């Protein structure tokens, strides 16, 4: 158990809809990262938050947004969903205090299926 | 920007055989290097990492990787694999002094057959 909790584990929805994925980081971790895993693209970095502020941005679509709340949990919002958004979405957390130990702790993922 | 290339998408081997999973990276700045493992229906777990010091790093379950700066490689090896090593392995880099975000390769699926 990594200590990172993601909900829901599975989600099936229709094109055009909007969903919210939730992540609770490990106790004490200040950084949260979102990744998208698909068969064709592999693991793509979406966005990172550190202590409530956006720290780094990757290949995140404009239809997607994220935030980190004062209690450090994070939400990834996906809107106007398309078939191609079907993927496994991972949240990870790290201490994120500067310098780099490099170890990210991953949740078990939220599998999104868009029909 | 960094990028990671894992040259083999699938590697089938027999139990107790040696294995090497290849990883090359590209970066304009110094990087840290990692191997993560993903077992079926699970999240990723750190297998080993190179931050500095000795270029040969080892994991607790017998894997090792060697950082080769001149060849920009970080290949993963194990002298004798077990059925339980069947998983997908991801090589990743992060930038020195950067945000700690990891850039991953596309993964290598290791299948160990009896």
mmCIF file of C-alpha atoms in Angstrom:
data_model
loop_
_atom_site.group_PDB
_atom_site.id
_atom_site.type_symbol
_atom_site.label_atom_id
_atom_site.label_comp_id
_atom_site.label_asym_id
_atom_site.label_seq_id
_atom_site.Cartn_x
_atom_site.Cartn_y
_atom_site.Cartn_z
ATOM 1 C CA UNK A 1 0.000 0.000 0.000
ATOM 2 C CA UNK A 2 1.604 3.253 -1.192
ATOM 3 C CA UNK A 3 -0.549 5.455 1.028
ATOM 4 C CA UNK A 4 -1.967 7.317 -1.984
ATOM 5 C CA UNK A 5 -5.714 6.905 -2.381
ATOM 6 C CA UNK A 6 -7.578 7.443 -5.627
ATOM 7 C CA UNK A 7 -11.319 7.391 -6.197
ATOM 8 C CA UNK A 8 -13.185 6.136 -8.060
ATOM 9 C CA UNK A 9 -11.298 3.024 -9.185
ATOM 10 C CA UNK A 10 -13.480 2.600 -12.240
ATOM 11 C CA UNK A 11 -15.687 5.041 -14.093
ATOM 12 C CA UNK A 12 -17.779 4.562 -17.210
ATOM 13 C CA UNK A 13 -19.338 7.579 -18.848
ATOM 14 C CA UNK A 14 -20.470 8.922 -22.196
ATOM 15 C CA UNK A 15 -18.888 11.305 -24.653
ATOM 16 C CA UNK A 16 -19.464 14.950 -23.825
ATOM 17 C CA UNK A 17 -19.758 14.336 -20.117
ATOM 18 C CA UNK A 18 -17.624 15.666 -17.266
ATOM 19 C CA UNK A 19 -15.984 13.640 -14.489
ATOM 20 C CA UNK A 20 -13.900 14.388 -11.418
ATOM 21 C CA UNK A 21 -11.125 12.135 -10.174
ATOM 22 C CA UNK A 22 -9.952 12.501 -6.614
ATOM 23 C CA UNK A 23 -6.587 11.850 -5.001
ATOM 24 C CA UNK A 24 -5.451 11.870 -1.390
ATOM 25 C CA UNK A 25 -1.653 11.968 -1.097
ATOM 26 C CA UNK A 26 0.458 10.188 1.485
ATOM 27 C CA UNK A 27 0.458 11.813 4.867
ATOM 28 C CA UNK A 28 3.052 14.593 4.877
ATOM 29 C CA UNK A 29 3.530 14.755 1.107
ATOM 30 C CA UNK A 30 3.109 18.231 -0.332
ATOM 31 C CA UNK A 31 3.369 17.446 -4.053
ATOM 32 C CA UNK A 32 0.713 15.761 -6.135
ATOM 33 C CA UNK A 33 1.203 14.641 -9.729
ATOM 34 C CA UNK A 34 -1.309 13.451 -12.302
ATOM 35 C CA UNK A 35 -0.402 11.028 -15.078
ATOM 36 C CA UNK A 36 -2.422 9.510 -17.904
ATOM 37 C CA UNK A 37 -1.592 5.970 -19.001
ATOM 38 C CA UNK A 38 -2.837 4.688 -22.343
ATOM 39 C CA UNK A 39 -1.688 1.895 -24.623
ATOM 40 C CA UNK A 40 -0.558 4.174 -27.425
ATOM 41 C CA UNK A 41 0.895 7.090 -25.447
ATOM 42 C CA UNK A 42 2.299 5.309 -22.420
ATOM 43 C CA UNK A 43 2.593 7.293 -19.187
ATOM 44 C CA UNK A 44 2.095 10.981 -19.872
ATOM 45 C CA UNK A 45 2.693 13.620 -17.232
ATOM 46 C CA UNK A 46 -0.267 15.966 -16.948
ATOM 47 C CA UNK A 47 0.308 18.363 -14.081
ATOM 48 C CA UNK A 48 1.959 18.806 -10.675
ATOM 49 C CA UNK A 49 0.842 20.775 -7.646
ATOM 50 C CA UNK A 50 3.003 21.659 -4.685
ATOM 51 C CA UNK A 51 1.317 22.842 -1.502
ATOM 52 C CA UNK A 52 -1.675 24.182 -3.390
ATOM 53 C CA UNK A 53 0.191 25.873 -6.223
ATOM 54 C CA UNK A 54 0.714 24.629 -9.759
ATOM 55 C CA UNK A 55 4.388 23.653 -10.082
ATOM 56 C CA UNK A 56 4.748 22.009 -13.477
ATOM 57 C CA UNK A 57 2.528 21.416 -16.448
ATOM 58 C CA UNK A 58 2.791 18.706 -19.053
ATOM 59 C CA UNK A 59 0.599 17.537 -21.892
ATOM 60 C CA UNK A 60 -2.669 18.456 -20.259
ATOM 61 C CA UNK A 61 -5.543 19.306 -22.554
ATOM 62 C CA UNK A 62 -7.480 22.541 -22.100
ATOM 63 C CA UNK A 63 -10.579 20.417 -21.405
ATOM 64 C CA UNK A 64 -8.802 19.086 -18.325
ATOM 65 C CA UNK A 65 -8.121 21.017 -15.141
ATOM 66 C CA UNK A 66 -6.827 20.217 -11.708
ATOM 67 C CA UNK A 67 -6.443 21.764 -8.306
ATOM 68 C CA UNK A 68 -4.960 21.001 -4.931
ATOM 69 C CA UNK A 69 -6.958 21.950 -1.877
ATOM 70 C CA UNK A 70 -5.740 23.258 1.512
ATOM 71 C CA UNK A 71 -5.940 19.745 2.974
ATOM 72 C CA UNK A 72 -3.593 18.725 0.102
ATOM 73 C CA UNK A 73 -5.996 16.407 -1.667
ATOM 74 C CA UNK A 74 -6.270 16.984 -5.383
ATOM 75 C CA UNK A 75 -8.937 16.680 -8.032
ATOM 76 C CA UNK A 76 -8.582 16.229 -11.763
ATOM 77 C CA UNK A 77 -11.554 17.446 -13.760
ATOM 78 C CA UNK A 78 -12.098 16.089 -17.257
ATOM 79 C CA UNK A 79 -14.791 17.737 -19.365
ATOM 80 C CA UNK A 80 -16.301 17.371 -22.835
ATOM 81 C CA UNK A 81 -15.059 13.819 -22.769
ATOM 82 C CA UNK A 82 -14.025 12.081 -25.969
ATOM 83 C CA UNK A 83 -13.475 8.407 -26.721
ATOM 84 C CA UNK A 84 -9.720 9.038 -26.741
ATOM 85 C CA UNK A 85 -9.802 10.142 -23.126
ATOM 86 C CA UNK A 86 -10.356 6.547 -22.061
ATOM 87 C CA UNK A 87 -7.276 5.706 -20.028
ATOM 88 C CA UNK A 88 -5.903 4.926 -16.620
ATOM 89 C CA UNK A 89 -5.296 8.096 -14.628
ATOM 90 C CA UNK A 90 -2.685 7.898 -11.902
ATOM 91 C CA UNK A 91 -2.080 10.210 -9.043
ATOM 92 C CA UNK A 92 1.283 10.231 -7.315
ATOM 93 C CA UNK A 93 2.686 12.156 -4.392
ATOM 94 C CA UNK A 94 6.094 13.075 -3.035
ATOM 95 C CA UNK A 95 7.569 15.038 -0.217
ATOM 96 C CA UNK A 96 8.479 17.735 -2.730
ATOM 97 C CA UNK A 97 10.557 19.866 -0.413
ATOM 98 C CA UNK A 98 13.151 20.770 -2.990
ATOM 99 C CA UNK A 99 16.185 18.944 -4.232
ATOM 100 C CA UNK A 100 15.104 15.550 -5.427
ATOM 101 C CA UNK A 101 14.832 12.169 -3.816
ATOM 102 C CA UNK A 102 12.929 11.284 -6.923
ATOM 103 C CA UNK A 103 10.575 8.825 -5.337
ATOM 104 C CA UNK A 104 6.997 9.285 -6.337
ATOM 105 C CA UNK A 105 4.374 7.147 -4.606
ATOM 106 C CA UNK A 106 1.601 6.084 -6.951
ATOM 107 C CA UNK A 107 -2.011 5.309 -6.286
ATOM 108 C CA UNK A 108 -3.706 2.355 -7.963
ATOM 109 C CA UNK A 109 -5.276 4.547 -10.596
ATOM 110 C CA UNK A 110 -8.734 5.472 -11.827
ATOM 111 C CA UNK A 111 -9.763 3.656 -14.964
ATOM 112 C CA UNK A 112 -11.940 5.884 -17.141
ATOM 113 C CA UNK A 113 -13.956 4.411 -19.976
ATOM 114 C CA UNK A 114 -15.727 6.808 -22.318
ATOM 115 C CA UNK A 115 -18.432 5.226 -24.471
ATOM 116 C CA UNK B 1 13.228 18.778 -22.133
ATOM 117 C CA UNK B 2 13.950 15.168 -21.343
ATOM 118 C CA UNK B 3 12.936 12.016 -23.161
ATOM 119 C CA UNK B 4 13.324 8.326 -22.441
ATOM 120 C CA UNK B 5 13.531 5.483 -24.919
ATOM 121 C CA UNK B 6 12.938 1.903 -23.909
ATOM 122 C CA UNK B 7 14.065 -0.089 -26.894
ATOM 123 C CA UNK B 8 12.059 -3.245 -26.237
ATOM 124 C CA UNK B 9 8.318 -3.176 -25.690
ATOM 125 C CA UNK B 10 8.186 -6.871 -24.773
ATOM 126 C CA UNK B 11 10.830 -9.242 -23.425
ATOM 127 C CA UNK B 12 9.951 -12.929 -22.938
ATOM 128 C CA UNK B 13 12.443 -15.048 -20.992
ATOM 129 C CA UNK B 14 12.542 -18.393 -19.239
ATOM 130 C CA UNK B 15 12.730 -18.696 -15.479
ATOM 131 C CA UNK B 16 16.276 -18.519 -14.071
ATOM 132 C CA UNK B 17 17.604 -16.909 -17.267
ATOM 133 C CA UNK B 18 19.372 -13.538 -17.167
ATOM 134 C CA UNK B 19 17.595 -10.467 -18.497
ATOM 135 C CA UNK B 20 18.503 -6.944 -19.576
ATOM 136 C CA UNK B 21 15.928 -4.218 -20.146
ATOM 137 C CA UNK B 22 17.364 -1.332 -22.076
ATOM 138 C CA UNK B 23 16.847 2.360 -21.385
ATOM 139 C CA UNK B 24 18.354 5.398 -23.057
ATOM 140 C CA UNK B 25 17.603 8.984 -22.212
ATOM 141 C CA UNK B 26 18.065 12.397 -23.738
ATOM 142 C CA UNK B 27 18.411 15.597 -21.756
ATOM 143 C CA UNK B 28 20.091 18.979 -22.050
ATOM 144 C CA UNK B 29 20.627 19.074 -18.281
ATOM 145 C CA UNK B 30 21.761 16.612 -15.639
ATOM 146 C CA UNK B 31 19.155 14.110 -14.569
ATOM 147 C CA UNK B 32 18.253 11.593 -11.942
ATOM 148 C CA UNK B 33 17.345 8.112 -13.229
ATOM 149 C CA UNK B 34 14.782 5.606 -12.033
ATOM 150 C CA UNK B 35 13.240 2.254 -12.746
ATOM 151 C CA UNK B 36 9.660 1.665 -11.674
ATOM 152 C CA UNK B 37 7.741 -1.608 -11.829
ATOM 153 C CA UNK B 38 4.018 -2.079 -12.406
ATOM 154 C CA UNK B 39 2.450 -5.418 -11.524
ATOM 155 C CA UNK B 40 -0.911 -6.267 -13.106
ATOM 156 C CA UNK B 41 -3.752 -4.075 -11.873
ATOM 157 C CA UNK B 42 -1.505 -2.096 -9.588
ATOM 158 C CA UNK B 43 0.152 1.297 -9.474
ATOM 159 C CA UNK B 44 3.844 1.878 -10.079
ATOM 160 C CA UNK B 45 6.454 1.118 -7.446
ATOM 161 C CA UNK B 46 10.020 2.368 -7.309
ATOM 162 C CA UNK B 47 12.490 -0.414 -8.072
ATOM 163 C CA UNK B 48 15.761 1.521 -7.916
ATOM 164 C CA UNK B 49 17.194 4.956 -8.525
ATOM 165 C CA UNK B 50 20.423 6.722 -9.382
ATOM 166 C CA UNK B 51 20.871 10.134 -7.810
ATOM 167 C CA UNK B 52 24.661 10.426 -7.484
ATOM 168 C CA UNK B 53 27.715 8.475 -6.390
ATOM 169 C CA UNK B 54 28.299 4.905 -7.517
ATOM 170 C CA UNK B 55 26.996 4.356 -11.017
ATOM 171 C CA UNK B 56 25.838 0.830 -10.152
ATOM 172 C CA UNK B 57 22.657 0.702 -8.105
ATOM 173 C CA UNK B 58 20.859 -2.334 -6.770
ATOM 174 C CA UNK B 59 17.377 -3.220 -5.616
ATOM 175 C CA UNK B 60 16.447 -5.499 -2.751
ATOM 176 C CA UNK B 61 15.093 -8.173 -5.089
ATOM 177 C CA UNK B 62 18.207 -8.735 -7.173
ATOM 178 C CA UNK B 63 17.850 -6.176 -9.954
ATOM 179 C CA UNK B 64 20.669 -3.771 -10.737
ATOM 180 C CA UNK B 65 21.154 -0.872 -13.117
ATOM 181 C CA UNK B 66 24.235 0.988 -14.242
ATOM 182 C CA UNK B 67 24.311 4.652 -15.149
ATOM 183 C CA UNK B 68 26.464 5.252 -18.207
ATOM 184 C CA UNK B 69 26.760 8.969 -18.827
ATOM 185 C CA UNK B 70 28.698 8.713 -22.081
ATOM 186 C CA UNK B 71 26.091 6.393 -23.593
ATOM 187 C CA UNK B 72 23.177 8.126 -21.820
ATOM 188 C CA UNK B 73 21.932 4.726 -20.738
ATOM 189 C CA UNK B 74 20.518 3.164 -17.587
ATOM 190 C CA UNK B 75 19.937 -0.494 -18.437
ATOM 191 C CA UNK B 76 18.262 -2.801 -15.917
ATOM 192 C CA UNK B 77 19.639 -6.293 -15.360
ATOM 193 C CA UNK B 78 18.939 -9.376 -13.313
ATOM 194 C CA UNK B 79 21.150 -12.477 -13.467
ATOM 195 C CA UNK B 80 18.333 -14.955 -12.793
ATOM 196 C CA UNK B 81 14.638 -14.081 -13.086
ATOM 197 C CA UNK B 82 11.644 -15.604 -11.320
ATOM 198 C CA UNK B 83 8.063 -16.042 -12.424
ATOM 199 C CA UNK B 84 7.145 -13.325 -9.929
ATOM 200 C CA UNK B 85 9.243 -10.782 -11.871
ATOM 201 C CA UNK B 86 6.608 -10.783 -14.603
ATOM 202 C CA UNK B 87 5.516 -7.147 -14.789
ATOM 203 C CA UNK B 88 5.922 -3.971 -16.791
ATOM 204 C CA UNK B 89 9.064 -1.979 -16.145
ATOM 205 C CA UNK B 90 9.361 1.749 -16.721
ATOM 206 C CA UNK B 91 12.515 3.806 -16.959
ATOM 207 C CA UNK B 92 12.173 7.455 -15.931
ATOM 208 C CA UNK B 93 14.196 10.638 -15.537
ATOM 209 C CA UNK B 94 13.796 13.829 -13.586
ATOM 210 C CA UNK B 95 15.745 17.028 -13.876
ATOM 211 C CA UNK B 96 18.322 18.073 -11.285
ATOM 212 C CA UNK B 97 16.902 20.900 -9.240
ATOM 213 C CA UNK B 98 13.637 20.688 -11.130
ATOM 214 C CA UNK B 99 10.078 20.044 -10.095
ATOM 215 C CA UNK B 100 10.627 16.328 -9.398
ATOM 216 C CA UNK B 101 8.168 15.358 -12.124
ATOM 217 C CA UNK B 102 9.180 12.159 -13.833
ATOM 218 C CA UNK B 103 9.336 11.641 -17.580
ATOM 219 C CA UNK B 104 8.712 7.984 -18.355
ATOM 220 C CA UNK B 105 9.614 5.685 -21.180
ATOM 221 C CA UNK B 106 6.850 3.638 -22.796
ATOM 222 C CA UNK B 107 7.631 0.600 -20.703
ATOM 223 C CA UNK B 108 8.925 -2.929 -21.269
ATOM 224 C CA UNK B 109 6.670 -5.846 -20.514
ATOM 225 C CA UNK B 110 8.760 -8.643 -19.019
ATOM 226 C CA UNK B 111 7.177 -12.078 -19.176
ATOM 227 C CA UNK B 112 8.940 -14.891 -17.335
ATOM 228 C CA UNK B 113 7.907 -18.336 -18.526
ATOM 229 C CA UNK B 114 8.402 -21.615 -16.646
#
